[in-house]
Every structure is written in structure tokens, then in C-alpha cells.
Amino acid sequence: MHRTLPVDSSPVRDLLALTSRPEVISFAGGLPAPELFDLDAMRAAYDVALQDRSVLQYAPTEGNASLRALVSARLTSRGLPTSDVLVTTGSQQALTLVATALLEPGAVVAVEEPTYLAALQCFQMAGARIVPVASDAEGLDPAALREVVERERPALLYLVPTFANPTGRTLSAPRRAAVAALAEEHDFWIVEDDPYGELRYRGTPVAPIAAASDRVLYLGSFSKIGAPGMRLGWLRAPADLLRAVTIVKQAADLHTSTVDQAAAAVYLSHNDLDAHIARLCVEYGARRDAMIAALPATVPDGTTWSDPDGGMFVWLRLPGDADSAELLREALRHDVAFVPGAPFFATTPDPATFRMSFTANTPAEIAEGMQRLAKVLR
Ligand SMILES: Cc1ncc(COP(=O)(O)O)c(C=O)c1O
């Protein structure tokens, strides 16, 4: 059997390559702000870690024991009792490993729509059939999910329930309970992908779905609260599944970088990550506010947008039959960029949608970028 992977370049990808020109104010990538990296503490952590030669050696697939203990303790203290995790090379790798471990070719994966593009790619590459479930401002609609589940019998449901990529939406607590109950009743797995949950700028935290159900594989990441370049994520899952995924990881890459794990363990034990996240939240909250405040003067009347309580993204829809990919071409001529929404849809794209990230630019840069964008959109 031939496997043909969708590796062609796309017009949107070619356009987004242009956003790296230095004169472009880019709202496209989901990047943390580099000036807010905890650089001195990280450098010190690598220094301490490198005092032990074994951090340059091969290591067990499960991951660095102290990092696993520190991450487990942190999840537990945030209301998600955790005895162990598998350290992964970013949560992106956890998605691939979970897809390999759980999905037969042709298996059905249910997803909220729109959803994280690289998760869609990951499930597609595993040979899954993706079935979208309708969602609204409160996230995935449990009634729509029930219909899909009864009709399609999915093996798993993929969700970014808190400050979703690309919409910024958060699934409400009652809906989380309804989704967990459906997973129990119909015996499917929930993949709860949570890289943004700790970046909350207002409102009160909602407990992870994993706290109420053991049908959940919970994915965490150091990328948005620490540094994505370290490529550190973790998977919390029922013990037998965690073992199965560990075997898949062994075949994939033996283990995640020993030195990066060791440095992260030192960083977490010598520093107050909560305090660092609190600083990020103050800064990102101001950037969020700057973008939301500028929107009415930037977009045409009739545009709708999400109003996220945290995370990195605002999701917009232009009125009528606008084509955001076409508008991106024009925006790049004005040295400003965003991501067209179409690729985030599993089935029927809505070309009038697009995603804007507010984290990587200062409020002053956001104001300037929004003025440039107004010339294109209005
Ligand atoms: C929803 C979601 N999941 C997973 C990832 C991958 O993150 P990482 O592999 O850096 O942990 C991202 C990155 O943007 C994301 O938005």
C-alpha cells in the first residue's frame, strides 16, 4: 500500500513565509514574546544542569525523573491529581504518539471546528477520518457531539478546551461535564490539549476535563509558559495507556533531549514559575486589551470576533463573502500579517475567517499594526 502524505506547499504557507521580513508587524504566528523569556534564569539552569556529565548521555524514554515529579506536582497543585507523566518533545510530539498508539487506519477522530491545524495534520497522517463537531462561543456543542458520536462512533475526540487555537474560546464547565459523560457512555478517548490554560488574563479558571474523567489523555507544554525552543511537553494518561505511548515514543526518538529536560528540572526547582507566568499574564493581558480595543476601528462593520479571557488568539469573521487569504496578500503589501482561517477547518472552510495573535507584539506595535490593517480591511 502506498502512503501519500499531504506535503505540498500551499499558497497560504508561501504567503506566511513573507511574514518574517523584519518590517512586517506579524499577528500570524502563535509565538510567545521573546523579550519575556526568563533568559538569565534559563542560562543559570543550563549551567547547573551541565555540571553533571550524564545530561549529555542517552536517557530513559519516560523522561527525567525529577522533571516528571516536578510537572506531576505542579499539575496536582493546580487541581489535576497526577502521579506520573511521559515527557514528550513538545506537546506536538504527544499528538503524534497518541495518534499512533490509539488510531487504526480509518478510525474516526471528532474535532471541534475550527481547530488546531497541526493536530488535524497529525490525525490525517495516522490515516484517521476527521469528523467536525459544531461549536459556538462557549466551545464545542455537546448536543452536536452526541449526534456525531452516535452516528460516527469516534475512537477519540480532540479538544483544546481552554483558550483554543485558533478561536481563543473556552469550553464552559457544564459542557466539560457533558463531554466527559458522553466519553464514559460511548467509550471514546478525549485528547485534552492544554498549552494555553495557565495564560489567563481575567475570569476564574475552569477545571480540566481530565480532573473529572479517566477517559482523558491530557497534554501539557512548556512552550507558552517557558520557552518553545526547549521542545518540552508532557502527557498525563491512565497508566496502561501511558505505557503504550511510551513504547511508541521509544520507537520514535528514544527520548526527549536529556540536557533540555535536566535544565527544565533545575529551572523549575530553583525558580518560581508561577511568578513568571503572572508576569506573562500582566503583559499579555495588556496586549490582548490593545488588540481588542483597536478592532472596531480596524475591521469593517459587521465583522465578528472572539473576546478571549486568555491564551494568544482572537478569531474573526469578516462580513459577506470576504476572502481572508486574498486580503493577506494585500496586508503584506502594507507590512502587516495574520493567518487566514481556512486551514483550521477539517471539512468546509470559511474563507471569511482569520486568526490574529496578540502576544508577540507590544501594545505600541499592535496599535501601529492595526492601523496598517485598517487600510486593508476597511
Ligand atoms: C493547541 C496546540 N497544541 C499543541 C501545540 C504544539 O506545541 P508544542 O509542541 O510547542 O508544545 C500548539 C502550538 O502552537 C498548539 O497551539
Tab-separated table of N, CA and C in Angstrom, residues 181-288:
chain	number	residue	atom	x	y	z
A	181	ALA	N	-19.145	12.930	30.267
A	181	ALA	CA	-20.192	11.910	30.434
A	181	ALA	C	-20.394	11.142	29.132
A	182	LEU	N	-20.354	11.851	28.010
A	182	LEU	CA	-20.515	11.174	26.705
A	182	LEU	C	-19.362	10.202	26.437
A	183	ALA	N	-18.150	10.603	26.851
A	183	ALA	CA	-16.989	9.723	26.640
A	183	ALA	C	-17.134	8.435	27.451
A	184	GLU	N	-17.654	8.564	28.686
A	184	GLU	CA	-17.894	7.368	29.517
A	184	GLU	C	-18.948	6.494	28.848
A	185	GLU	N	-20.044	7.148	28.442
A	185	GLU	CA	-21.186	6.402	27.911
A	185	GLU	C	-20.829	5.678	26.608
A	186	HIS	N	-20.058	6.337	25.753
A	186	HIS	CA	-19.807	5.785	24.416
A	186	HIS	C	-18.376	5.314	24.222
A	187	ASP	N	-17.597	5.342	25.330
A	187	ASP	CA	-16.323	4.665	25.280
A	187	ASP	C	-15.360	5.210	24.224
A	188	PHE	N	-15.214	6.527	24.184
A	188	PHE	CA	-14.151	7.080	23.332
A	188	PHE	C	-13.171	7.843	24.212
A	189	TRP	N	-11.980	8.083	23.684
A	189	TRP	CA	-10.966	8.841	24.416
A	189	TRP	C	-11.111	10.328	24.116
A	190	ILE	N	-10.791	11.137	25.108
A	190	ILE	CA	-10.710	12.587	24.885
A	190	ILE	C	-9.233	12.979	24.951
A	191	VAL	N	-8.752	13.641	23.913
A	191	VAL	CA	-7.415	14.230	23.983
A	191	VAL	C	-7.607	15.702	24.340
A	192	GLU	N	-7.211	16.048	25.554
A	192	GLU	CA	-7.365	17.419	26.059
A	192	GLU	C	-6.013	18.125	25.920
A	193	ASP	N	-5.914	18.982	24.915
A	193	ASP	CA	-4.656	19.652	24.587
A	193	ASP	C	-4.678	21.024	25.267
A	194	ASP	N	-3.774	21.227	26.216
A	194	ASP	CA	-3.897	22.421	27.077
A	194	ASP	C	-2.609	23.240	27.185
A	195	PRO	N	-2.100	23.762	26.061
A	195	PRO	CA	-0.881	24.561	26.190
A	195	PRO	C	-1.116	25.982	26.719
A	196	TYR	N	-2.388	26.435	26.692
A	196	TYR	CA	-2.660	27.853	27.000
A	196	TYR	C	-3.349	28.081	28.336
A	197	GLY	N	-3.785	26.997	29.014
A	197	GLY	CA	-4.667	27.119	30.194
A	197	GLY	C	-4.150	28.052	31.278
A	198	GLU	N	-2.831	28.128	31.442
A	198	GLU	CA	-2.302	28.960	32.535
A	198	GLU	C	-2.178	30.429	32.146
A	199	LEU	N	-2.372	30.732	30.862
A	199	LEU	CA	-2.277	32.133	30.425
A	199	LEU	C	-3.663	32.766	30.486
A	200	ARG	N	-4.139	33.000	31.711
A	200	ARG	CA	-5.476	33.575	31.918
A	200	ARG	C	-5.330	35.021	32.371
A	201	TYR	N	-6.028	35.943	31.697
A	201	TYR	CA	-5.897	37.379	31.982
A	201	TYR	C	-7.087	37.937	32.743
A	202	ARG	N	-8.176	37.172	32.803
A	202	ARG	CA	-9.349	37.607	33.573
A	202	ARG	C	-10.249	36.397	33.784
A	203	GLY	N	-11.189	36.527	34.727
A	203	GLY	CA	-12.107	35.429	34.996
A	203	GLY	C	-11.460	34.354	35.860
A	204	THR	N	-12.237	33.319	36.168
A	204	THR	CA	-11.730	32.278	37.061
A	204	THR	C	-11.437	30.996	36.272
A	205	PRO	N	-10.402	30.264	36.700
A	205	PRO	CA	-10.029	29.038	35.994
A	205	PRO	C	-11.169	28.012	35.968
A	206	VAL	N	-11.234	27.246	34.895
A	206	VAL	CA	-12.181	26.149	34.767
A	206	VAL	C	-11.366	24.862	34.882
A	207	ALA	N	-11.828	23.901	35.683
A	207	ALA	CA	-11.048	22.670	35.893
A	207	ALA	C	-10.895	21.910	34.577
A	208	PRO	N	-9.723	21.296	34.377
A	208	PRO	CA	-9.539	20.486	33.170
A	208	PRO	C	-10.548	19.334	33.126
A	209	ILE	N	-10.878	18.890	31.916
A	209	ILE	CA	-11.782	17.742	31.779
A	209	ILE	C	-11.153	16.522	32.457
A	210	ALA	N	-9.828	16.433	32.371
A	210	ALA	CA	-9.111	15.286	32.938
A	210	ALA	C	-9.318	15.151	34.447
A	211	ALA	N	-9.674	16.262	35.126
A	211	ALA	CA	-9.867	16.196	36.569
A	211	ALA	C	-11.131	15.417	36.919
A	212	ALA	N	-12.049	15.269	35.952
A	212	ALA	CA	-13.331	14.644	36.241
A	212	ALA	C	-13.535	13.319	35.526
A	213	SER	N	-12.560	12.899	34.718
A	213	SER	CA	-12.782	11.687	33.928
A	213	SER	C	-11.460	10.988	33.656
A	214	ASP	N	-11.439	9.656	33.695
A	214	ASP	CA	-10.197	8.974	33.314
A	214	ASP	C	-10.255	8.450	31.878
A	215	ARG	N	-11.174	9.009	31.095
A	215	ARG	CA	-11.167	8.738	29.644
A	215	ARG	C	-10.332	9.800	28.911
A	216	VAL	N	-9.483	10.525	29.666
A	216	VAL	CA	-8.800	11.686	29.082
A	216	VAL	C	-7.288	11.489	29.006
A	217	LEU	N	-6.715	11.832	27.850
A	217	LEU	CA	-5.268	11.987	27.727
A	217	LEU	C	-5.010	13.486	27.743
A	218	TYR	N	-4.282	13.938	28.747
A	218	TYR	CA	-4.087	15.375	28.953
A	218	TYR	C	-2.684	15.768	28.503
A	219	LEU	N	-2.607	16.751	27.593
A	219	LEU	CA	-1.321	17.196	27.049
A	219	LEU	C	-0.967	18.572	27.597
A	220	GLY	N	0.215	18.679	28.169
A	220	GLY	CA	0.705	19.971	28.641
A	220	GLY	C	1.980	20.347	27.904
A	221	SER	N	2.383	21.605	28.038
A	221	SER	CA	3.549	22.070	27.299
A	221	SER	C	4.271	23.190	28.050
A	222	PHE	N	5.584	23.211	27.894
A	222	PHE	CA	6.414	24.273	28.450
A	222	PHE	C	6.534	25.432	27.453
A	223	SER	N	5.988	25.241	26.238
A	223	SER	CA	6.261	26.182	25.156
A	223	SER	C	5.734	27.584	25.422
A	224	LYS	N	4.510	27.701	25.925
A	224	LYS	CA	3.907	29.028	26.039
A	224	LYS	C	4.161	29.657	27.403
A	225	ILE	N	4.468	28.835	28.414
A	225	ILE	CA	4.751	29.383	29.741
A	225	ILE	C	6.248	29.469	30.014
A	226	GLY	N	7.049	28.774	29.209
A	226	GLY	CA	8.506	28.780	29.381
A	226	GLY	C	9.157	29.223	28.098
A	227	ALA	N	9.554	28.245	27.271
A	227	ALA	CA	10.209	28.569	26.007
A	227	ALA	C	9.984	27.428	25.021
A	228	PRO	N	9.424	27.750	23.841
A	228	PRO	CA	9.110	26.683	22.887
A	228	PRO	C	10.355	26.020	22.294
A	229	GLY	N	11.467	26.769	22.256
A	229	GLY	CA	12.690	26.215	21.692
A	229	GLY	C	13.219	25.016	22.473
A	230	MET	N	12.819	24.881	23.729
A	230	MET	CA	13.266	23.718	24.513
A	230	MET	C	12.522	22.453	24.111
A	231	ARG	N	11.409	22.595	23.415
A	231	ARG	CA	10.621	21.459	22.931
A	231	ARG	C	10.283	20.497	24.062
A	232	LEU	N	9.632	20.987	25.097
A	232	LEU	CA	9.254	20.127	26.214
A	232	LEU	C	7.745	20.144	26.419
A	233	GLY	N	7.181	18.943	26.412
A	233	GLY	CA	5.769	18.785	26.721
A	233	GLY	C	5.593	17.566	27.592
A	234	TRP	N	4.353	17.299	27.994
A	234	TRP	CA	4.121	16.114	28.824
A	234	TRP	C	2.723	15.564	28.571
A	235	LEU	N	2.629	14.265	28.799
A	235	LEU	CA	1.359	13.570	28.621
A	235	LEU	C	0.976	12.924	29.944
A	236	ARG	N	-0.249	13.202	30.391
A	236	ARG	CA	-0.813	12.541	31.571
A	236	ARG	C	-1.928	11.647	31.060
A	237	ALA	N	-1.883	10.361	31.400
A	237	ALA	CA	-2.878	9.423	30.886
A	237	ALA	C	-2.992	8.256	31.854
A	238	PRO	N	-4.068	7.472	31.757
A	238	PRO	CA	-4.161	6.258	32.568
A	238	PRO	C	-2.908	5.394	32.372
A	239	ALA	N	-2.495	4.690	33.439
A	239	ALA	CA	-1.178	4.032	33.462
A	239	ALA	C	-0.943	3.104	32.265
A	240	ASP	N	-1.951	2.296	31.879
A	240	ASP	CA	-1.703	1.346	30.784
A	240	ASP	C	-1.497	2.084	29.458
A	241	LEU	N	-2.233	3.181	29.275
A	241	LEU	CA	-2.055	3.976	28.050
A	241	LEU	C	-0.699	4.678	28.044
A	242	LEU	N	-0.315	5.175	29.217
A	242	LEU	CA	0.971	5.872	29.310
A	242	LEU	C	2.101	4.911	28.921
A	243	ARG	N	1.978	3.651	29.354
A	243	ARG	CA	2.983	2.636	28.979
A	243	ARG	C	2.980	2.409	27.476
A	244	ALA	N	1.793	2.298	26.897
A	244	ALA	CA	1.697	2.050	25.452
A	244	ALA	C	2.316	3.212	24.671
A	245	VAL	N	2.015	4.431	25.088
A	245	VAL	CA	2.540	5.597	24.368
A	245	VAL	C	4.063	5.697	24.554
A	246	THR	N	4.540	5.269	25.715
A	246	THR	CA	5.987	5.285	25.963
A	246	THR	C	6.710	4.354	24.979
A	247	ILE	N	6.095	3.222	24.682
A	247	ILE	CA	6.707	2.288	23.718
A	247	ILE	C	6.740	2.914	22.321
A	248	VAL	N	5.660	3.608	21.968
A	248	VAL	CA	5.635	4.303	20.672
A	248	VAL	C	6.728	5.370	20.633
A	249	LYS	N	6.894	6.072	21.742
A	249	LYS	CA	7.929	7.131	21.776
A	249	LYS	C	9.324	6.540	21.635
A	250	GLN	N	9.537	5.391	22.282
A	250	GLN	CA	10.843	4.754	22.172
A	250	GLN	C	11.199	4.525	20.700
A	251	ALA	N	10.214	4.065	19.929
A	251	ALA	CA	10.457	3.817	18.505
A	251	ALA	C	10.621	5.130	17.737
A	252	ALA	N	10.006	6.203	18.244
A	252	ALA	CA	10.045	7.471	17.514
A	252	ALA	C	11.373	8.193	17.702
A	253	ASP	N	11.825	8.358	18.957
A	253	ASP	CA	13.049	9.162	19.158
A	253	ASP	C	13.842	8.768	20.410
A	254	LEU	N	13.592	7.588	20.962
A	254	LEU	CA	14.243	7.089	22.190
A	254	LEU	C	13.883	7.925	23.420
A	255	HIS	N	14.146	9.221	23.336
A	255	HIS	CA	13.770	10.095	24.456
A	255	HIS	C	13.912	11.548	24.027
A	256	THR	N	13.299	12.412	24.808
A	256	THR	CA	13.423	13.865	24.585
A	256	THR	C	14.799	14.315	25.097
A	257	SER	N	15.333	15.376	24.494
A	257	SER	CA	16.681	15.875	24.819
A	257	SER	C	16.987	15.841	26.324
A	258	THR	N	18.027	15.090	26.671
A	258	THR	CA	18.398	14.936	28.085
A	258	THR	C	18.759	16.276	28.720
A	259	VAL	N	19.547	17.075	27.991
A	259	VAL	CA	20.047	18.313	28.597
A	259	VAL	C	18.912	19.327	28.778
A	260	ASP	N	18.007	19.374	27.832
A	260	ASP	CA	16.889	20.320	27.971
A	260	ASP	C	15.964	19.919	29.127
A	261	GLN	N	15.743	18.611	29.260
A	261	GLN	CA	14.920	18.156	30.390
A	261	GLN	C	15.590	18.484	31.717
A	262	ALA	N	16.901	18.236	31.785
A	262	ALA	CA	17.619	18.487	33.040
A	262	ALA	C	17.581	19.974	33.377
A	263	ALA	N	17.781	20.816	32.350
A	263	ALA	CA	17.750	22.263	32.597
A	263	ALA	C	16.352	22.689	33.060
A	264	ALA	N	15.324	22.113	32.461
A	264	ALA	CA	13.961	22.472	32.878
A	264	ALA	C	13.713	22.050	34.323
A	265	ALA	N	14.235	20.873	34.701
A	265	ALA	CA	14.054	20.406	36.082
A	265	ALA	C	14.747	21.363	37.055
A	266	VAL	N	15.966	21.789	36.695
A	266	VAL	CA	16.675	22.752	37.557
A	266	VAL	C	15.893	24.062	37.593
A	267	TYR	N	15.470	24.510	36.424
A	267	TYR	CA	14.726	25.779	36.359
A	267	TYR	C	13.504	25.728	37.275
A	268	LEU	N	12.736	24.638	37.176
A	268	LEU	CA	11.501	24.538	37.965
A	268	LEU	C	11.785	24.449	39.463
A	269	SER	N	12.906	23.807	39.833
A	269	SER	CA	13.148	23.672	41.275
A	269	SER	C	13.832	24.901	41.865
A	270	HIS	N	14.485	25.737	41.035
A	270	HIS	CA	15.187	26.913	41.566
A	270	HIS	C	14.411	28.215	41.382
A	271	ASN	N	13.326	28.171	40.595
A	271	ASN	CA	12.617	29.419	40.267
A	271	ASN	C	11.126	29.277	40.539
A	272	ASP	N	10.470	30.410	40.591
A	272	ASP	CA	9.032	30.423	40.839
A	272	ASP	C	8.328	30.598	39.485
A	273	LEU	N	7.974	29.468	38.860
A	273	LEU	CA	7.336	29.544	37.536
A	273	LEU	C	6.008	30.289	37.619
A	274	ASP	N	5.295	30.106	38.736
A	274	ASP	CA	4.011	30.817	38.873
A	274	ASP	C	4.206	32.328	38.789
A	275	ALA	N	5.291	32.813	39.422
A	275	ALA	CA	5.559	34.255	39.390
A	275	ALA	C	5.891	34.692	37.964
A	276	HIS	N	6.645	33.856	37.256
A	276	HIS	CA	6.965	34.186	35.860
A	276	HIS	C	5.684	34.231	35.021
A	277	ILE	N	4.812	33.232	35.226
A	277	ILE	CA	3.556	33.205	34.463
A	277	ILE	C	2.700	34.427	34.811
A	278	ALA	N	2.720	34.824	36.078
A	278	ALA	CA	1.955	36.017	36.476
A	278	ALA	C	2.466	37.249	35.719
A	279	ARG	N	3.787	37.354	35.534
A	279	ARG	CA	4.343	38.476	34.756
A	279	ARG	C	3.886	38.393	33.297
A	280	LEU	N	3.942	37.169	32.741
A	280	LEU	CA	3.479	37.000	31.356
A	280	LEU	C	2.018	37.442	31.233
A	281	CYS	N	1.216	37.066	32.225
A	281	CYS	CA	-0.222	37.360	32.137
A	281	CYS	C	-0.491	38.867	32.164
A	282	VAL	N	0.287	39.601	32.984
A	282	VAL	CA	0.119	41.060	33.009
A	282	VAL	C	0.427	41.626	31.622
A	283	GLU	N	1.552	41.204	31.065
A	283	GLU	CA	1.993	41.742	29.784
A	283	GLU	C	1.054	41.315	28.648
A	284	TYR	N	0.752	40.031	28.585
A	284	TYR	CA	-0.109	39.526	27.502
A	284	TYR	C	-1.531	40.072	27.637
A	285	GLY	N	-1.977	40.252	28.879
A	285	GLY	CA	-3.315	40.812	29.098
A	285	GLY	C	-3.408	42.209	28.506
A	286	ALA	N	-2.332	43.018	28.699
A	286	ALA	CA	-2.315	44.380	28.142
A	286	ALA	C	-2.308	44.319	26.609
A	287	ARG	N	-1.601	43.346	26.052
A	287	ARG	CA	-1.544	43.209	24.585
A	287	ARG	C	-2.908	42.771	24.038
A	288	ARG	N	-3.529	41.849	24.760
A	288	ARG	CA	-4.885	41.418	24.378
A	288	ARG	C	-5.811	42.638	24.339
